[in-house]
CSV table of C-alpha atoms in Angstrom, one decimal:
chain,number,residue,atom,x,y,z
Z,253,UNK,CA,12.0,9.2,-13.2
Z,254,UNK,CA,11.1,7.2,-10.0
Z,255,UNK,CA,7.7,8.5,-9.0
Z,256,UNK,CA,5.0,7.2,-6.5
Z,257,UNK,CA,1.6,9.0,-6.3
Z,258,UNK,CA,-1.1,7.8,-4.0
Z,259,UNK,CA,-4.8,9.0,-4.1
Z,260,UNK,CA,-8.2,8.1,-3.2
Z,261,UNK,CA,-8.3,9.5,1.0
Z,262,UNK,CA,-10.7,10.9,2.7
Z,263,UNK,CA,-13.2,10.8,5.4
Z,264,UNK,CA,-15.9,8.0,6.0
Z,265,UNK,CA,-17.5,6.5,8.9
Z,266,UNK,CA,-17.0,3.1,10.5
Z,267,UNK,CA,-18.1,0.8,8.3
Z,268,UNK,CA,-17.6,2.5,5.2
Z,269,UNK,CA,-15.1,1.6,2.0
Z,270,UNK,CA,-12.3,4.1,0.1
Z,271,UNK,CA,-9.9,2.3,-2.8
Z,272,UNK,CA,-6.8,4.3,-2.9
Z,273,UNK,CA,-4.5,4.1,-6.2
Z,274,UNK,CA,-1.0,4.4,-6.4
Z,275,UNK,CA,0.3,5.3,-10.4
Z,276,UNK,CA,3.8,3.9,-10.6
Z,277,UNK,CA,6.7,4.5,-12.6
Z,278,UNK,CA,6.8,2.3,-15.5
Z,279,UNK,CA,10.2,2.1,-16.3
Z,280,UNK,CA,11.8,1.5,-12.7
Z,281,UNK,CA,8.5,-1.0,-11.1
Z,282,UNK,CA,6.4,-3.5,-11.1
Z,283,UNK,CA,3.4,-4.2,-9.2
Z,284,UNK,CA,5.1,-6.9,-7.3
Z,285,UNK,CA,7.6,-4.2,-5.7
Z,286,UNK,CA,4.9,-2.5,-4.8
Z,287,UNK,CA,3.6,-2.2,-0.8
Z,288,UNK,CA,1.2,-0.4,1.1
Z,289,UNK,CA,1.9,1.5,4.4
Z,290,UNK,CA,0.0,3.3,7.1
Z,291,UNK,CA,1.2,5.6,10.0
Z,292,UNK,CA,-0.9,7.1,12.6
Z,293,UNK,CA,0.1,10.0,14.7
Z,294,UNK,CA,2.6,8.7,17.0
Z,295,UNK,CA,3.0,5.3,15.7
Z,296,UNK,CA,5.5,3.7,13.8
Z,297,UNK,CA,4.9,2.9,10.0
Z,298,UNK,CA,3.3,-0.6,10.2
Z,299,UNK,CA,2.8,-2.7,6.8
Z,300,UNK,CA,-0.4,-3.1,4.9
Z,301,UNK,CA,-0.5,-5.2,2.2
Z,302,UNK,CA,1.6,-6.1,-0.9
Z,303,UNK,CA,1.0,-8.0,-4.0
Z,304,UNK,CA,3.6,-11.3,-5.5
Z,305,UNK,CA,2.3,-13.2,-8.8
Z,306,UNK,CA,-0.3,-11.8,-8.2
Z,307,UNK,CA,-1.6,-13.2,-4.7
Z,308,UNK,CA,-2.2,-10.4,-1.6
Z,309,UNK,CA,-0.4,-10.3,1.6
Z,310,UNK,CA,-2.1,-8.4,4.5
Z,311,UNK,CA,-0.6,-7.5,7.9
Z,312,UNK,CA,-3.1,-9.1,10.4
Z,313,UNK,CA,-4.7,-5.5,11.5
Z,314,UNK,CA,-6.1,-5.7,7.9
Z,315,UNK,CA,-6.5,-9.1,6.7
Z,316,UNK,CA,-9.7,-10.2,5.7
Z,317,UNK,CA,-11.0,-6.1,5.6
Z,318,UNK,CA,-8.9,-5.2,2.6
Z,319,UNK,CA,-7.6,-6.2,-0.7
Z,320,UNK,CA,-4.8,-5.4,-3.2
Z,321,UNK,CA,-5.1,-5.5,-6.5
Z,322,UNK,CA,-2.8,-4.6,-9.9
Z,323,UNK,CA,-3.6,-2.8,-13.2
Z,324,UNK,CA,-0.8,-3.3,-15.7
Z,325,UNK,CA,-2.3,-1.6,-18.4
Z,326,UNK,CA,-2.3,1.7,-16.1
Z,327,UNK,CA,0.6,0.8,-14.0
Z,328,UNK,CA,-1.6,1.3,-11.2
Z,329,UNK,CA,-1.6,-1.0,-7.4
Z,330,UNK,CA,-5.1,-0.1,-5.3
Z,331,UNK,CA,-6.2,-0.9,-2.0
Z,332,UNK,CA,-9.6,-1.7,-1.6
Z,333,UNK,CA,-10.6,-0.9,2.3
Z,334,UNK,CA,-14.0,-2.1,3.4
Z,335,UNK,CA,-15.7,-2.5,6.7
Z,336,UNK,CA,-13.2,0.6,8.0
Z,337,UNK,CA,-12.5,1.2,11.1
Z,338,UNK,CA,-11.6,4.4,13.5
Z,339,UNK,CA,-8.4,2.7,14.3
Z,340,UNK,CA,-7.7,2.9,10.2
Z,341,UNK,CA,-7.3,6.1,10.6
Z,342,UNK,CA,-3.6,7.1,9.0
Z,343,UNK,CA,-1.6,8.7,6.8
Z,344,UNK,CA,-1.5,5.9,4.1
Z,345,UNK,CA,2.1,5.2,1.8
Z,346,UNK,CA,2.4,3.2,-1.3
Z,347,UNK,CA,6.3,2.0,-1.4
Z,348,UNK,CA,8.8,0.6,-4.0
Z,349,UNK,CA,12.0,-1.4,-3.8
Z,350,UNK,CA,14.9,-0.4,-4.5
Z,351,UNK,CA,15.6,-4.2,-6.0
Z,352,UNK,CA,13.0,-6.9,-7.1
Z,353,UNK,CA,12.9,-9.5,-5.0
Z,354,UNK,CA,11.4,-13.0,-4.8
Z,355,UNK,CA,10.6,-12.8,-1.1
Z,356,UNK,CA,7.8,-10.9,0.1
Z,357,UNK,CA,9.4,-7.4,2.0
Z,358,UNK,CA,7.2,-6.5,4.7
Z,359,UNK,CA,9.0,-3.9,6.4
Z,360,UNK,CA,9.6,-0.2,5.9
Z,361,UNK,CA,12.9,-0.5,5.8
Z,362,UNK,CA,13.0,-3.5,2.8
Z,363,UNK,CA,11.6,-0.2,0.4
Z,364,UNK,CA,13.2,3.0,-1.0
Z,365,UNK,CA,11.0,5.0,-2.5
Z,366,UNK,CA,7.7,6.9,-0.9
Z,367,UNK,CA,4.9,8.5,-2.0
Z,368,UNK,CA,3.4,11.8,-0.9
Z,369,UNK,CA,0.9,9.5,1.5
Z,370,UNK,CA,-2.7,9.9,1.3
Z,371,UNK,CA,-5.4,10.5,4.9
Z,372,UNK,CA,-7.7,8.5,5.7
Z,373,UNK,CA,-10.0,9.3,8.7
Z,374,UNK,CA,-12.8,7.1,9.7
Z,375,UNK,CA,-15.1,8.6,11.9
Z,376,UNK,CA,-17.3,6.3,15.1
């Protein structure tokens, strides 16, 4: 019944864009419980972006680079990445809460559910 699926990774070089999707479960979530996460080899999960009435958050790595975006009607969050960089590279998570909240969650451990992740590799 809960279900996460991410797409849209791949492989572009520095400077390029991807938009990654994430198709939600409609009966469990809304877009606003919605996040996007990013691990690299070695790292720790470290937030993304995440979307409240409507109105983006970005960690700073990615502010002013990406945006985040909703579409109801397909029950679909996407990331639009633009200007990537070879630091970008990482397995890439869309997350759900467990609870709707009014505060914006911007740690892994504020969100239950996970996606398979999606790559993306920027090459210099």
């Amino acid at each position: 019944q809960v279900q996460l699926v991410e797409s849209g990774g791949g492989l572009v070089q520095a400077g390029g864009s991807l938009r990654l999707s994430c198709v939600y479960s409609v009966r469990t979530f809304t877009s606003d419980d919605i996040a996007w996460f990013r691990q690299a080899p070695g790292k720790a999960r470290e937030f993304v972006a995440t979307i409240k009435w409507s109105r983006g958050y970005y960690g700073d790595s990615v502010k002013d680079r990406f945006t985040i975006s909703s579409d109801n009607s397909k029950n679909t969050v996407y990331l639009q990445m633009n200007n990537l960089k070879p630091d970008d590279t990482a397995v890439y998570y869309c997350a759900a809460k467990r609870i709707s909240t009014i505060v914006v969650k911007t740690h892994d451990y504020d969100y239950y559910y996970w996606g398979q992740g999606t790559q993306v590799t920027v090459s210099s």
